Amino acid sequence: AALAEAGGAPGDIVYSKTVVTDVGSTKRTIAAAAAAWPSLAFVGGHPLAGAAVSGVHAAREQLFRGRPWILTPGPQVGDGVLERVRRFVLGLGALPEVLDAERHDRLVAFVSHLPQIVASGLLHTVGEAVGDAGLALSGPGLADTTRLASSPPDIWTEIFQSNADNVEAAIDDLIMLLRTLKDDLRSPAKVTTVFESAARW
């Protein structure tokens, strides 16, 4: 942003043959920024290999092994540039998958961002209702379900802001289902349908 305000271009600080990528959790905003510089060889990247903890102390050698790494090349990026980033990702043991930025952001709203907000919202609701004493009596199911609730909030507030429209849609879908379940708690057949679908997925 500072470079743009100064009237500069990526070529002023990045060698012309340099390939630039990132590891951000949303792609539309950064893809739009990169598109403003047609000469910039930018391939967006998002390794889906995070944990609920952060920092150097949480590093581990096999972090990316066997995990998806989504690549979102812009329209100006040639196949050769994409292949260089793909080889880099494979070298880390990850599994590259190419998506456009729009599809990426909708997908991760459901498979990453919704689970985070649900885990945090669930533990907030339970904690406020039962307190420390009640939580001490909970079984492993609650801990398994809410593991993500220890994630750093500053990272997630920025993610939600940059993907708010997709996260809102995902939350709406879940709210609709919860309302249906609430209305049908005394109807075993309807509850069973949801549980069977979940088990299948």
JSON list of C-alpha atoms in Angstrom, two decimals:
[
{"chain": "A", "resi": 1, "resn": "ALA", "atom": "CA", "xyz": [0.00, 0.00, 0.00]},
{"chain": "A", "resi": 2, "resn": "ALA", "atom": "CA", "xyz": [2.81, 2.41, 0.89]},
{"chain": "A", "resi": 3, "resn": "LEU", "atom": "CA", "xyz": [4.49, 1.64, -2.44]},
{"chain": "A", "resi": 4, "resn": "ALA", "atom": "CA", "xyz": [1.27, 2.44, -4.31]},
{"chain": "A", "resi": 5, "resn": "GLU", "atom": "CA", "xyz": [0.79, 5.71, -2.44]},
{"chain": "A", "resi": 6, "resn": "ALA", "atom": "CA", "xyz": [4.33, 6.71, -3.36]},
{"chain": "A", "resi": 7, "resn": "GLY", "atom": "CA", "xyz": [3.58, 6.04, -7.03]},
{"chain": "A", "resi": 8, "resn": "GLY", "atom": "CA", "xyz": [5.97, 3.10, -7.18]},
{"chain": "A", "resi": 9, "resn": "ALA", "atom": "CA", "xyz": [5.55, -0.33, -8.71]},
{"chain": "A", "resi": 10, "resn": "PRO", "atom": "CA", "xyz": [6.56, -3.82, -7.56]},
{"chain": "A", "resi": 11, "resn": "GLY", "atom": "CA", "xyz": [9.36, -3.73, -10.13]},
{"chain": "A", "resi": 12, "resn": "ASP", "atom": "CA", "xyz": [10.97, -1.00, -8.04]},
{"chain": "A", "resi": 13, "resn": "ILE", "atom": "CA", "xyz": [11.65, -3.46, -5.22]},
{"chain": "A", "resi": 14, "resn": "VAL", "atom": "CA", "xyz": [11.06, -6.93, -6.72]},
{"chain": "A", "resi": 15, "resn": "TYR", "atom": "CA", "xyz": [13.32, -8.44, -9.38]},
{"chain": "A", "resi": 16, "resn": "SER", "atom": "CA", "xyz": [11.36, -8.95, -12.61]},
{"chain": "A", "resi": 17, "resn": "LYS", "atom": "CA", "xyz": [11.69, -12.76, -12.57]},
{"chain": "A", "resi": 18, "resn": "THR", "atom": "CA", "xyz": [10.72, -13.08, -8.91]},
{"chain": "A", "resi": 19, "resn": "VAL", "atom": "CA", "xyz": [7.56, -15.05, -8.16]},
{"chain": "A", "resi": 20, "resn": "VAL", "atom": "CA", "xyz": [5.55, -13.69, -5.21]},
{"chain": "A", "resi": 21, "resn": "THR", "atom": "CA", "xyz": [3.11, -15.73, -3.13]},
{"chain": "A", "resi": 22, "resn": "ASP", "atom": "CA", "xyz": [1.46, -15.50, 0.29]},
{"chain": "A", "resi": 23, "resn": "VAL", "atom": "CA", "xyz": [-0.11, -17.74, 2.91]},
{"chain": "A", "resi": 24, "resn": "GLY", "atom": "CA", "xyz": [-3.18, -15.69, 3.86]},
{"chain": "A", "resi": 25, "resn": "SER", "atom": "CA", "xyz": [-6.53, -17.21, 4.79]},
{"chain": "A", "resi": 26, "resn": "THR", "atom": "CA", "xyz": [-8.56, -15.12, 2.33]},
{"chain": "A", "resi": 27, "resn": "LYS", "atom": "CA", "xyz": [-7.68, -14.38, -1.25]},
{"chain": "A", "resi": 28, "resn": "ARG", "atom": "CA", "xyz": [-9.97, -11.81, -2.92]},
{"chain": "A", "resi": 29, "resn": "THR", "atom": "CA", "xyz": [-8.47, -8.70, -1.33]},
{"chain": "A", "resi": 30, "resn": "ILE", "atom": "CA", "xyz": [-4.85, -9.61, -2.00]},
{"chain": "A", "resi": 31, "resn": "ALA", "atom": "CA", "xyz": [-5.69, -10.88, -5.50]},
{"chain": "A", "resi": 32, "resn": "ALA", "atom": "CA", "xyz": [-7.26, -7.52, -6.32]},
{"chain": "A", "resi": 33, "resn": "ALA", "atom": "CA", "xyz": [-4.20, -5.68, -4.98]},
{"chain": "A", "resi": 34, "resn": "ALA", "atom": "CA", "xyz": [-1.85, -7.87, -7.04]},
{"chain": "A", "resi": 35, "resn": "ALA", "atom": "CA", "xyz": [-3.97, -7.39, -10.17]},
{"chain": "A", "resi": 36, "resn": "ALA", "atom": "CA", "xyz": [-3.25, -3.65, -10.00]},
{"chain": "A", "resi": 37, "resn": "TRP", "atom": "CA", "xyz": [0.35, -4.52, -10.97]},
{"chain": "A", "resi": 38, "resn": "PRO", "atom": "CA", "xyz": [0.16, -6.55, -14.23]},
{"chain": "A", "resi": 39, "resn": "SER", "atom": "CA", "xyz": [3.93, -7.08, -14.25]},
{"chain": "A", "resi": 40, "resn": "LEU", "atom": "CA", "xyz": [3.89, -8.75, -10.82]},
{"chain": "A", "resi": 41, "resn": "ALA", "atom": "CA", "xyz": [4.14, -12.57, -10.95]},
{"chain": "A", "resi": 42, "resn": "PHE", "atom": "CA", "xyz": [1.80, -13.24, -8.02]},
{"chain": "A", "resi": 43, "resn": "VAL", "atom": "CA", "xyz": [0.20, -16.57, -7.10]},
{"chain": "A", "resi": 44, "resn": "GLY", "atom": "CA", "xyz": [-1.97, -16.47, -4.01]},
{"chain": "A", "resi": 45, "resn": "GLY", "atom": "CA", "xyz": [-1.46, -19.36, -1.61]},
{"chain": "A", "resi": 46, "resn": "HIS", "atom": "CA", "xyz": [-3.27, -20.79, 1.41]},
{"chain": "A", "resi": 47, "resn": "PRO", "atom": "CA", "xyz": [-1.92, -23.85, 3.23]},
{"chain": "A", "resi": 48, "resn": "LEU", "atom": "CA", "xyz": [-4.73, -25.48, 5.21]},
{"chain": "A", "resi": 49, "resn": "ALA", "atom": "CA", "xyz": [-2.45, -26.78, 7.90]},
{"chain": "A", "resi": 50, "resn": "GLY", "atom": "CA", "xyz": [-2.87, -24.46, 10.82]},
{"chain": "A", "resi": 51, "resn": "ALA", "atom": "CA", "xyz": [-3.34, -25.18, 14.50]},
{"chain": "A", "resi": 52, "resn": "ALA", "atom": "CA", "xyz": [-5.06, -23.50, 17.41]},
{"chain": "A", "resi": 53, "resn": "VAL", "atom": "CA", "xyz": [-1.69, -22.25, 18.65]},
{"chain": "A", "resi": 54, "resn": "SER", "atom": "CA", "xyz": [0.76, -19.88, 16.99]},
{"chain": "A", "resi": 55, "resn": "GLY", "atom": "CA", "xyz": [4.36, -18.76, 17.26]},
{"chain": "A", "resi": 56, "resn": "VAL", "atom": "CA", "xyz": [7.76, -20.34, 16.79]},
{"chain": "A", "resi": 57, "resn": "HIS", "atom": "CA", "xyz": [7.26, -22.67, 19.75]},
{"chain": "A", "resi": 58, "resn": "ALA", "atom": "CA", "xyz": [4.34, -24.28, 17.87]},
{"chain": "A", "resi": 59, "resn": "ALA", "atom": "CA", "xyz": [6.45, -25.08, 14.75]},
{"chain": "A", "resi": 60, "resn": "ARG", "atom": "CA", "xyz": [6.71, -28.68, 13.65]},
{"chain": "A", "resi": 61, "resn": "GLU", "atom": "CA", "xyz": [8.63, -30.32, 10.84]},
{"chain": "A", "resi": 62, "resn": "GLN", "atom": "CA", "xyz": [5.70, -32.12, 9.22]},
{"chain": "A", "resi": 63, "resn": "LEU", "atom": "CA", "xyz": [3.26, -29.19, 9.38]},
{"chain": "A", "resi": 64, "resn": "PHE", "atom": "CA", "xyz": [2.37, -29.27, 5.66]},
{"chain": "A", "resi": 65, "resn": "ARG", "atom": "CA", "xyz": [2.79, -33.00, 5.01]},
{"chain": "A", "resi": 66, "resn": "GLY", "atom": "CA", "xyz": [-0.29, -34.30, 3.17]},
{"chain": "A", "resi": 67, "resn": "ARG", "atom": "CA", "xyz": [-2.27, -31.08, 3.72]},
{"chain": "A", "resi": 68, "resn": "PRO", "atom": "CA", "xyz": [-4.06, -29.10, 0.97]},
{"chain": "A", "resi": 69, "resn": "TRP", "atom": "CA", "xyz": [-2.39, -25.89, -0.21]},
{"chain": "A", "resi": 70, "resn": "ILE", "atom": "CA", "xyz": [-4.74, -23.83, -2.36]},
{"chain": "A", "resi": 71, "resn": "LEU", "atom": "CA", "xyz": [-3.18, -21.72, -5.12]},
{"chain": "A", "resi": 72, "resn": "THR", "atom": "CA", "xyz": [-5.07, -18.77, -6.63]},
{"chain": "A", "resi": 73, "resn": "PRO", "atom": "CA", "xyz": [-3.18, -17.44, -9.65]},
{"chain": "A", "resi": 74, "resn": "GLY", "atom": "CA", "xyz": [-4.39, -14.24, -11.24]},
{"chain": "A", "resi": 75, "resn": "PRO", "atom": "CA", "xyz": [-5.34, -14.08, -14.94]},
{"chain": "A", "resi": 76, "resn": "GLN", "atom": "CA", "xyz": [-1.99, -12.49, -15.83]},
{"chain": "A", "resi": 77, "resn": "VAL", "atom": "CA", "xyz": [0.04, -15.39, -14.38]},
{"chain": "A", "resi": 78, "resn": "GLY", "atom": "CA", "xyz": [1.45, -17.84, -16.92]},
{"chain": "A", "resi": 79, "resn": "ASP", "atom": "CA", "xyz": [1.59, -21.62, -16.54]},
{"chain": "A", "resi": 80, "resn": "GLY", "atom": "CA", "xyz": [5.34, -21.52, -15.94]},
{"chain": "A", "resi": 81, "resn": "VAL", "atom": "CA", "xyz": [4.97, -19.25, -12.91]},
{"chain": "A", "resi": 82, "resn": "LEU", "atom": "CA", "xyz": [2.16, -21.38, -11.46]},
{"chain": "A", "resi": 83, "resn": "GLU", "atom": "CA", "xyz": [4.24, -24.51, -11.97]},
{"chain": "A", "resi": 84, "resn": "ARG", "atom": "CA", "xyz": [7.15, -23.00, -10.01]},
{"chain": "A", "resi": 85, "resn": "VAL", "atom": "CA", "xyz": [4.90, -22.34, -7.02]},
{"chain": "A", "resi": 86, "resn": "ARG", "atom": "CA", "xyz": [3.28, -25.76, -7.37]},
{"chain": "A", "resi": 87, "resn": "ARG", "atom": "CA", "xyz": [6.70, -27.45, -7.23]},
{"chain": "A", "resi": 88, "resn": "PHE", "atom": "CA", "xyz": [7.61, -25.40, -4.16]},
{"chain": "A", "resi": 89, "resn": "VAL", "atom": "CA", "xyz": [4.42, -26.54, -2.41]},
{"chain": "A", "resi": 90, "resn": "LEU", "atom": "CA", "xyz": [5.04, -30.17, -3.36]},
{"chain": "A", "resi": 91, "resn": "GLY", "atom": "CA", "xyz": [8.57, -29.84, -1.98]},
{"chain": "A", "resi": 92, "resn": "LEU", "atom": "CA", "xyz": [7.08, -29.00, 1.41]},
{"chain": "A", "resi": 93, "resn": "GLY", "atom": "CA", "xyz": [4.99, -32.16, 1.28]},
{"chain": "A", "resi": 94, "resn": "ALA", "atom": "CA", "xyz": [1.69, -30.35, 0.70]},
{"chain": "A", "resi": 95, "resn": "LEU", "atom": "CA", "xyz": [-0.95, -31.08, -1.93]},
{"chain": "A", "resi": 96, "resn": "PRO", "atom": "CA", "xyz": [-1.50, -28.12, -4.29]},
{"chain": "A", "resi": 97, "resn": "GLU", "atom": "CA", "xyz": [-5.01, -27.35, -5.55]},
{"chain": "A", "resi": 98, "resn": "VAL", "atom": "CA", "xyz": [-5.82, -24.49, -7.93]},
{"chain": "A", "resi": 99, "resn": "LEU", "atom": "CA", "xyz": [-8.96, -22.37, -7.36]},
{"chain": "A", "resi": 100, "resn": "ASP", "atom": "CA", "xyz": [-9.95, -18.84, -8.26]},
{"chain": "A", "resi": 101, "resn": "ALA", "atom": "CA", "xyz": [-10.05, -16.32, -5.40]},
{"chain": "A", "resi": 102, "resn": "GLU", "atom": "CA", "xyz": [-13.85, -16.09, -5.30]},
{"chain": "A", "resi": 103, "resn": "ARG", "atom": "CA", "xyz": [-14.34, -19.85, -5.02]},
{"chain": "A", "resi": 104, "resn": "HIS", "atom": "CA", "xyz": [-11.53, -20.12, -2.47]},
{"chain": "A", "resi": 105, "resn": "ASP", "atom": "CA", "xyz": [-13.09, -17.56, -0.14]},
{"chain": "A", "resi": 106, "resn": "ARG", "atom": "CA", "xyz": [-16.53, -19.19, -0.31]},
{"chain": "A", "resi": 107, "resn": "LEU", "atom": "CA", "xyz": [-15.04, -22.64, 0.33]},
{"chain": "A", "resi": 108, "resn": "VAL", "atom": "CA", "xyz": [-12.94, -21.66, 3.34]},
{"chain": "A", "resi": 109, "resn": "ALA", "atom": "CA", "xyz": [-15.89, -19.76, 4.84]},
{"chain": "A", "resi": 110, "resn": "PHE", "atom": "CA", "xyz": [-17.50, -23.18, 5.32]},
{"chain": "A", "resi": 111, "resn": "VAL", "atom": "CA", "xyz": [-14.55, -25.51, 5.96]},
{"chain": "A", "resi": 112, "resn": "SER", "atom": "CA", "xyz": [-12.40, -23.16, 8.08]},
{"chain": "A", "resi": 113, "resn": "HIS", "atom": "CA", "xyz": [-14.03, -19.91, 9.15]},
{"chain": "A", "resi": 114, "resn": "LEU", "atom": "CA", "xyz": [-17.44, -21.29, 10.20]},
{"chain": "A", "resi": 115, "resn": "PRO", "atom": "CA", "xyz": [-15.90, -24.06, 12.36]},
{"chain": "A", "resi": 116, "resn": "GLN", "atom": "CA", "xyz": [-13.77, -21.44, 14.13]},
{"chain": "A", "resi": 117, "resn": "ILE", "atom": "CA", "xyz": [-16.65, -19.11, 14.95]},
{"chain": "A", "resi": 118, "resn": "VAL", "atom": "CA", "xyz": [-18.85, -22.03, 15.97]},
{"chain": "A", "resi": 119, "resn": "ALA", "atom": "CA", "xyz": [-16.20, -23.46, 18.32]},
{"chain": "A", "resi": 120, "resn": "SER", "atom": "CA", "xyz": [-15.57, -20.08, 19.93]},
{"chain": "A", "resi": 121, "resn": "GLY", "atom": "CA", "xyz": [-19.26, -19.21, 20.13]},
{"chain": "A", "resi": 122, "resn": "LEU", "atom": "CA", "xyz": [-20.11, -22.61, 21.60]},
{"chain": "A", "resi": 123, "resn": "LEU", "atom": "CA", "xyz": [-17.50, -22.46, 24.35]},
{"chain": "A", "resi": 124, "resn": "HIS", "atom": "CA", "xyz": [-18.43, -18.85, 25.14]},
{"chain": "A", "resi": 125, "resn": "THR", "atom": "CA", "xyz": [-22.11, -19.90, 25.50]},
{"chain": "A", "resi": 126, "resn": "VAL", "atom": "CA", "xyz": [-21.31, -22.96, 27.62]},
{"chain": "A", "resi": 127, "resn": "GLY", "atom": "CA", "xyz": [-18.77, -21.14, 29.80]},
{"chain": "A", "resi": 128, "resn": "GLU", "atom": "CA", "xyz": [-21.16, -18.26, 30.51]},
{"chain": "A", "resi": 129, "resn": "ALA", "atom": "CA", "xyz": [-23.92, -20.75, 31.38]},
{"chain": "A", "resi": 130, "resn": "VAL", "atom": "CA", "xyz": [-22.05, -23.19, 33.65]},
{"chain": "A", "resi": 131, "resn": "GLY", "atom": "CA", "xyz": [-18.84, -21.42, 34.73]},
{"chain": "A", "resi": 132, "resn": "ASP", "atom": "CA", "xyz": [-15.55, -23.00, 35.73]},
{"chain": "A", "resi": 133, "resn": "ALA", "atom": "CA", "xyz": [-17.18, -25.54, 38.03]},
{"chain": "A", "resi": 134, "resn": "GLY", "atom": "CA", "xyz": [-19.49, -26.79, 35.30]},
{"chain": "A", "resi": 135, "resn": "LEU", "atom": "CA", "xyz": [-16.72, -26.96, 32.71]},
{"chain": "A", "resi": 136, "resn": "ALA", "atom": "CA", "xyz": [-14.66, -29.06, 35.13]},
{"chain": "A", "resi": 137, "resn": "LEU", "atom": "CA", "xyz": [-17.39, -31.71, 34.93]},
{"chain": "A", "resi": 138, "resn": "SER", "atom": "CA", "xyz": [-17.56, -31.82, 31.13]},
{"chain": "A", "resi": 139, "resn": "GLY", "atom": "CA", "xyz": [-16.51, -34.85, 29.15]},
{"chain": "A", "resi": 140, "resn": "PRO", "atom": "CA", "xyz": [-13.96, -35.06, 26.32]},
{"chain": "A", "resi": 141, "resn": "GLY", "atom": "CA", "xyz": [-16.66, -34.33, 23.73]},
{"chain": "A", "resi": 142, "resn": "LEU", "atom": "CA", "xyz": [-16.78, -30.64, 24.62]},
{"chain": "A", "resi": 143, "resn": "ALA", "atom": "CA", "xyz": [-12.99, -30.35, 24.54]},
{"chain": "A", "resi": 144, "resn": "ASP", "atom": "CA", "xyz": [-12.83, -32.11, 21.15]},
{"chain": "A", "resi": 145, "resn": "THR", "atom": "CA", "xyz": [-15.58, -29.90, 19.72]},
{"chain": "A", "resi": 146, "resn": "THR", "atom": "CA", "xyz": [-14.13, -26.62, 20.98]},
{"chain": "A", "resi": 147, "resn": "ARG", "atom": "CA", "xyz": [-10.38, -27.17, 20.46]},
{"chain": "A", "resi": 148, "resn": "LEU", "atom": "CA", "xyz": [-10.25, -24.21, 18.07]},
{"chain": "A", "resi": 149, "resn": "ALA", "atom": "CA", "xyz": [-11.59, -21.83, 20.73]},
{"chain": "A", "resi": 150, "resn": "SER", "atom": "CA", "xyz": [-8.04, -21.17, 21.95]},
{"chain": "A", "resi": 151, "resn": "SER", "atom": "CA", "xyz": [-7.07, -19.60, 18.61]},
{"chain": "A", "resi": 152, "resn": "PRO", "atom": "CA", "xyz": [-5.72, -16.01, 18.76]},
{"chain": "A", "resi": 153, "resn": "PRO", "atom": "CA", "xyz": [-8.65, -13.58, 18.26]},
{"chain": "A", "resi": 154, "resn": "ASP", "atom": "CA", "xyz": [-6.67, -10.84, 16.48]},
{"chain": "A", "resi": 155, "resn": "ILE", "atom": "CA", "xyz": [-5.97, -13.11, 13.51]},
{"chain": "A", "resi": 156, "resn": "TRP", "atom": "CA", "xyz": [-9.59, -14.23, 13.26]},
{"chain": "A", "resi": 157, "resn": "THR", "atom": "CA", "xyz": [-11.16, -10.79, 13.49]},
{"chain": "A", "resi": 158, "resn": "GLU", "atom": "CA", "xyz": [-9.15, -9.77, 10.41]},
{"chain": "A", "resi": 159, "resn": "ILE", "atom": "CA", "xyz": [-10.10, -12.95, 8.56]},
{"chain": "A", "resi": 160, "resn": "PHE", "atom": "CA", "xyz": [-13.80, -12.42, 9.30]},
{"chain": "A", "resi": 161, "resn": "GLN", "atom": "CA", "xyz": [-13.61, -8.81, 8.13]},
{"chain": "A", "resi": 162, "resn": "SER", "atom": "CA", "xyz": [-12.02, -9.75, 4.81]},
{"chain": "A", "resi": 163, "resn": "ASN", "atom": "CA", "xyz": [-14.49, -12.58, 4.15]},
{"chain": "A", "resi": 164, "resn": "ALA", "atom": "CA", "xyz": [-17.56, -11.24, 5.94]},
{"chain": "A", "resi": 165, "resn": "ASP", "atom": "CA", "xyz": [-20.07, -11.85, 3.13]},
{"chain": "A", "resi": 166, "resn": "ASN", "atom": "CA", "xyz": [-19.19, -15.53, 2.79]},
{"chain": "A", "resi": 167, "resn": "VAL", "atom": "CA", "xyz": [-18.95, -16.12, 6.55]},
{"chain": "A", "resi": 168, "resn": "GLU", "atom": "CA", "xyz": [-22.35, -14.45, 7.03]},
{"chain": "A", "resi": 169, "resn": "ALA", "atom": "CA", "xyz": [-23.87, -16.80, 4.44]},
{"chain": "A", "resi": 170, "resn": "ALA", "atom": "CA", "xyz": [-22.31, -19.83, 6.15]},
{"chain": "A", "resi": 171, "resn": "ILE", "atom": "CA", "xyz": [-23.61, -18.70, 9.56]},
{"chain": "A", "resi": 172, "resn": "ASP", "atom": "CA", "xyz": [-27.08, -18.18, 8.07]},
{"chain": "A", "resi": 173, "resn": "ASP", "atom": "CA", "xyz": [-27.10, -21.76, 6.77]},
{"chain": "A", "resi": 174, "resn": "LEU", "atom": "CA", "xyz": [-26.14, -23.10, 10.19]},
{"chain": "A", "resi": 175, "resn": "ILE", "atom": "CA", "xyz": [-28.69, -20.91, 11.99]},
{"chain": "A", "resi": 176, "resn": "MET", "atom": "CA", "xyz": [-31.41, -22.22, 9.67]},
{"chain": "A", "resi": 177, "resn": "LEU", "atom": "CA", "xyz": [-30.45, -25.80, 10.50]},
{"chain": "A", "resi": 178, "resn": "LEU", "atom": "CA", "xyz": [-30.28, -25.12, 14.25]},
{"chain": "A", "resi": 179, "resn": "ARG", "atom": "CA", "xyz": [-33.74, -23.55, 14.15]},
{"chain": "A", "resi": 180, "resn": "THR", "atom": "CA", "xyz": [-35.06, -26.63, 12.33]},
{"chain": "A", "resi": 181, "resn": "LEU", "atom": "CA", "xyz": [-33.44, -28.93, 14.90]},
{"chain": "A", "resi": 182, "resn": "LYS", "atom": "CA", "xyz": [-34.83, -26.83, 17.74]},
{"chain": "A", "resi": 183, "resn": "ASP", "atom": "CA", "xyz": [-38.33, -27.08, 16.32]},
{"chain": "A", "resi": 184, "resn": "ASP", "atom": "CA", "xyz": [-37.98, -30.83, 15.71]},
{"chain": "A", "resi": 185, "resn": "LEU", "atom": "CA", "xyz": [-36.22, -32.01, 18.90]},
{"chain": "A", "resi": 186, "resn": "ARG", "atom": "CA", "xyz": [-39.27, -34.14, 19.74]},
{"chain": "A", "resi": 187, "resn": "SER", "atom": "CA", "xyz": [-39.38, -35.60, 16.22]},
{"chain": "A", "resi": 188, "resn": "PRO", "atom": "CA", "xyz": [-36.78, -38.40, 16.19]},
{"chain": "A", "resi": 189, "resn": "ALA", "atom": "CA", "xyz": [-37.02, -38.99, 12.44]},
{"chain": "A", "resi": 190, "resn": "LYS", "atom": "CA", "xyz": [-36.02, -35.42, 11.54]},
{"chain": "A", "resi": 191, "resn": "VAL", "atom": "CA", "xyz": [-33.17, -35.30, 14.05]},
{"chain": "A", "resi": 192, "resn": "THR", "atom": "CA", "xyz": [-31.94, -38.68, 12.83]},
{"chain": "A", "resi": 193, "resn": "THR", "atom": "CA", "xyz": [-31.84, -37.41, 9.24]},
{"chain": "A", "resi": 194, "resn": "VAL", "atom": "CA", "xyz": [-29.37, -34.66, 10.20]},
{"chain": "A", "resi": 195, "resn": "PHE", "atom": "CA", "xyz": [-27.22, -37.00, 12.29]},
{"chain": "A", "resi": 196, "resn": "GLU", "atom": "CA", "xyz": [-27.10, -39.60, 9.51]},
{"chain": "A", "resi": 197, "resn": "SER", "atom": "CA", "xyz": [-26.14, -36.94, 6.96]},
{"chain": "A", "resi": 198, "resn": "ALA", "atom": "CA", "xyz": [-23.37, -35.69, 9.25]},
{"chain": "A", "resi": 199, "resn": "ALA", "atom": "CA", "xyz": [-22.03, -39.21, 9.79]},
{"chain": "A", "resi": 200, "resn": "ARG", "atom": "CA", "xyz": [-22.01, -39.78, 6.03]},
{"chain": "A", "resi": 201, "resn": "TRP", "atom": "CA", "xyz": [-20.02, -36.60, 5.37]}
]
